[in-house]
């Protein structure tokens, strides 16, 4: 799966969970830019991503995601060869 | 950036620094609020919890992050299904209490660390120190069901030591051999082994202590883990002398990986306990929303001292 496909899928998940317009998301978008992106929503986002890409993140990885770009990078790394 | 005295609080300084380097919101936001509200009282407690944690297998940062994310994963599931992930005690026993990868991996350390890292748990601990500890008098004999990591027992023994009480014997019963091992290690760091007697046992089957033999009791985060809370409370009541205090903490809408019984309201929990031979002395109800108004986490926790009739 290439980066553009990952970005497309992630944007769809973000839009569903936070009810926002996909076009407002950039690599630098962080929790403080999105209404409702609290710790429960953060984990809801992560579990949706894990399900979509059939991957699993550790607690340390989950806590370390600060921006949309961090998430894209992590998914890209975990899906290499898939 | 959080600034605390590195010489006075070395463990806290390293712990907070590592958490901050990962993310300044996740958990760190709660630590900042507790530091602002309680200052040295808070960081002294955090330092103590970090001293008591067993860091031999997993770092405290990984323990708290793993425990928190596992809990939040279950809470997300609860939001979607409105039911707890587990219904069977035996299933939870196999997956959690009797599973060394979980218990010795992140569970016991992580749960201990939540006392200082989750606002709701810190407030519950303060309630315990302010309302229940003063009721545990010198030369008294008490019993905790489900001692888990052993922090409450530690606090009671520390009070006995600080006040110079010669003997305040405490008994503890827990379902897990890993809790027994963990709490024994934790208590032995500071206290003589003849001051506490910890055993493995299941309050759902029996409680082998003589009638009216105990002068205080604790059932903190217990009745949501079992199928027949009323039977467990009756067994505890049987062991307590009349007028003895019972400390109870029970959450609702809190889908921890080992919770199997949910309650419809805090009132339901209170009535259940009262129906087994207790009167309510003092209580506080804590909710996640109270500390994080925007949170979708619906956890509410009854924290109370009852008195045996």
Short mmCIF file of N, CA and C in Angstrom, two decimals, chain A residues 15-67:
data_model
loop_
_atom_site.label_atom_id
_atom_site.label_comp_id
_atom_site.label_asym_id
_atom_site.label_seq_id
_atom_site.Cartn_x
_atom_site.Cartn_y
_atom_site.Cartn_z
N UNK A 15 -12.40 11.66 9.25
CA UNK A 15 -13.66 12.35 8.93
C UNK A 15 -14.84 11.67 9.61
N UNK A 16 -14.82 10.32 9.63
CA UNK A 16 -15.92 9.57 10.26
C UNK A 16 -15.96 9.81 11.77
N UNK A 17 -14.80 9.73 12.40
CA UNK A 17 -14.76 9.82 13.87
C UNK A 17 -15.00 11.24 14.36
N UNK A 18 -14.40 12.22 13.70
CA UNK A 18 -14.50 13.59 14.21
C UNK A 18 -15.51 14.44 13.45
N UNK A 19 -16.16 13.82 12.46
CA UNK A 19 -17.17 14.53 11.70
C UNK A 19 -16.61 15.83 11.10
N UNK A 20 -15.48 15.70 10.45
CA UNK A 20 -14.83 16.88 9.88
C UNK A 20 -14.61 16.69 8.38
N UNK A 21 -14.33 17.80 7.70
CA UNK A 21 -14.06 17.78 6.27
C UNK A 21 -12.63 17.27 6.05
N UNK A 22 -12.50 16.25 5.21
CA UNK A 22 -11.18 15.64 4.95
C UNK A 22 -10.15 16.68 4.50
N UNK A 23 -10.64 17.69 3.75
CA UNK A 23 -9.70 18.64 3.16
C UNK A 23 -9.01 19.52 4.21
N UNK A 24 -9.54 19.52 5.44
CA UNK A 24 -8.93 20.37 6.48
C UNK A 24 -7.72 19.68 7.12
N UNK A 25 -7.53 18.39 6.82
CA UNK A 25 -6.44 17.65 7.46
C UNK A 25 -5.13 17.81 6.71
N UNK A 26 -4.06 18.06 7.45
CA UNK A 26 -2.71 18.07 6.87
C UNK A 26 -1.83 17.19 7.75
N UNK A 27 -0.60 16.96 7.31
CA UNK A 27 0.34 16.17 8.11
C UNK A 27 0.55 16.78 9.49
N UNK A 28 0.40 18.11 9.57
CA UNK A 28 0.70 18.79 10.84
C UNK A 28 -0.51 18.91 11.76
N UNK A 29 -1.68 18.47 11.30
CA UNK A 29 -2.87 18.55 12.14
C UNK A 29 -2.65 17.72 13.41
N UNK A 30 -2.94 18.35 14.57
CA UNK A 30 -2.75 17.63 15.84
C UNK A 30 -4.03 17.70 16.65
N UNK A 31 -4.01 17.06 17.84
CA UNK A 31 -5.21 16.96 18.68
C UNK A 31 -5.77 18.34 19.03
N UNK A 32 -4.89 19.32 19.19
CA UNK A 32 -5.40 20.64 19.59
C UNK A 32 -6.14 21.35 18.45
N UNK A 33 -6.00 20.83 17.22
CA UNK A 33 -6.68 21.45 16.07
C UNK A 33 -8.06 20.84 15.80
N UNK A 34 -8.36 19.72 16.46
CA UNK A 34 -9.60 18.99 16.14
C UNK A 34 -10.47 18.87 17.38
N UNK A 35 -11.68 19.41 17.29
CA UNK A 35 -12.62 19.32 18.42
C UNK A 35 -12.91 17.86 18.76
N UNK A 36 -12.83 17.52 20.03
CA UNK A 36 -13.20 16.17 20.47
C UNK A 36 -12.07 15.16 20.41
N UNK A 37 -10.86 15.59 20.01
CA UNK A 37 -9.73 14.65 19.93
C UNK A 37 -9.12 14.51 21.34
N UNK A 38 -9.85 13.82 22.22
CA UNK A 38 -9.35 13.56 23.57
C UNK A 38 -8.76 12.15 23.62
N UNK A 39 -8.43 11.66 24.82
CA UNK A 39 -7.75 10.37 24.90
C UNK A 39 -8.63 9.20 24.44
N UNK A 40 -9.94 9.27 24.74
CA UNK A 40 -10.83 8.18 24.29
C UNK A 40 -10.96 8.22 22.77
N UNK A 41 -11.14 9.43 22.22
CA UNK A 41 -11.25 9.55 20.76
C UNK A 41 -9.94 9.13 20.09
N UNK A 42 -8.83 9.43 20.75
CA UNK A 42 -7.51 9.05 20.22
C UNK A 42 -7.43 7.53 20.08
N UNK A 43 -7.87 6.82 21.12
CA UNK A 43 -7.81 5.36 21.08
C UNK A 43 -8.86 4.80 20.11
N UNK A 44 -9.99 5.49 19.99
CA UNK A 44 -11.00 5.08 19.01
C UNK A 44 -10.41 5.18 17.58
N UNK A 45 -9.70 6.25 17.37
CA UNK A 45 -9.03 6.46 16.08
C UNK A 45 -8.02 5.35 15.83
N UNK A 46 -7.22 5.06 16.85
CA UNK A 46 -6.18 4.04 16.71
C UNK A 46 -6.80 2.66 16.42
N UNK A 47 -7.87 2.30 17.17
CA UNK A 47 -8.46 0.98 16.96
C UNK A 47 -9.07 0.88 15.55
N UNK A 48 -9.62 1.98 15.05
CA UNK A 48 -10.16 1.96 13.68
C UNK A 48 -9.05 1.78 12.66
N UNK A 49 -7.94 2.46 12.90
CA UNK A 49 -6.79 2.35 11.99
C UNK A 49 -6.23 0.93 12.03
N UNK A 50 -6.10 0.39 13.25
CA UNK A 50 -5.57 -0.98 13.40
C UNK A 50 -6.43 -1.99 12.64
N UNK A 51 -7.74 -1.79 12.75
CA UNK A 51 -8.67 -2.71 12.09
C UNK A 51 -8.56 -2.59 10.57
N UNK A 52 -8.52 -1.35 10.11
CA UNK A 52 -8.48 -1.11 8.66
C UNK A 52 -7.22 -1.69 8.02
N UNK A 53 -6.08 -1.53 8.73
CA UNK A 53 -4.79 -1.94 8.12
C UNK A 53 -4.27 -3.26 8.68
N UNK A 54 -5.06 -3.89 9.57
CA UNK A 54 -4.65 -5.16 10.18
C UNK A 54 -3.27 -5.07 10.83
N UNK A 55 -3.12 -4.02 11.68
CA UNK A 55 -1.85 -3.82 12.38
C UNK A 55 -2.17 -3.59 13.87
N UNK A 56 -1.15 -3.52 14.71
CA UNK A 56 -1.36 -3.31 16.14
C UNK A 56 -0.27 -2.37 16.68
N UNK A 57 -0.69 -1.37 17.47
CA UNK A 57 0.26 -0.43 18.07
C UNK A 57 0.42 -0.71 19.56
N UNK A 58 1.61 -0.41 20.10
CA UNK A 58 1.84 -0.54 21.54
C UNK A 58 1.35 0.73 22.25
N UNK A 59 1.26 0.65 23.58
CA UNK A 59 0.88 1.82 24.37
C UNK A 59 1.81 3.00 24.12
N UNK A 60 3.12 2.73 24.07
CA UNK A 60 4.10 3.79 23.84
C UNK A 60 3.90 4.42 22.47
N UNK A 61 3.64 3.59 21.46
CA UNK A 61 3.41 4.13 20.11
C UNK A 61 2.15 5.00 20.10
N UNK A 62 1.10 4.51 20.74
CA UNK A 62 -0.18 5.24 20.74
C UNK A 62 -0.01 6.61 21.39
N UNK A 63 0.72 6.63 22.52
CA UNK A 63 0.93 7.91 23.21
C UNK A 63 1.81 8.85 22.40
N UNK A 64 2.66 8.28 21.56
CA UNK A 64 3.62 9.10 20.82
C UNK A 64 3.07 9.77 19.57
N UNK A 65 1.87 9.38 19.14
CA UNK A 65 1.31 10.00 17.93
C UNK A 65 0.78 11.40 18.26
N UNK A 66 1.45 12.40 17.72
CA UNK A 66 1.02 13.78 18.01
C UNK A 66 0.28 14.41 16.84
N UNK A 67 0.62 13.99 15.64
CA UNK A 67 0.01 14.62 14.45
C UNK A 67 -0.50 13.54 13.48
#
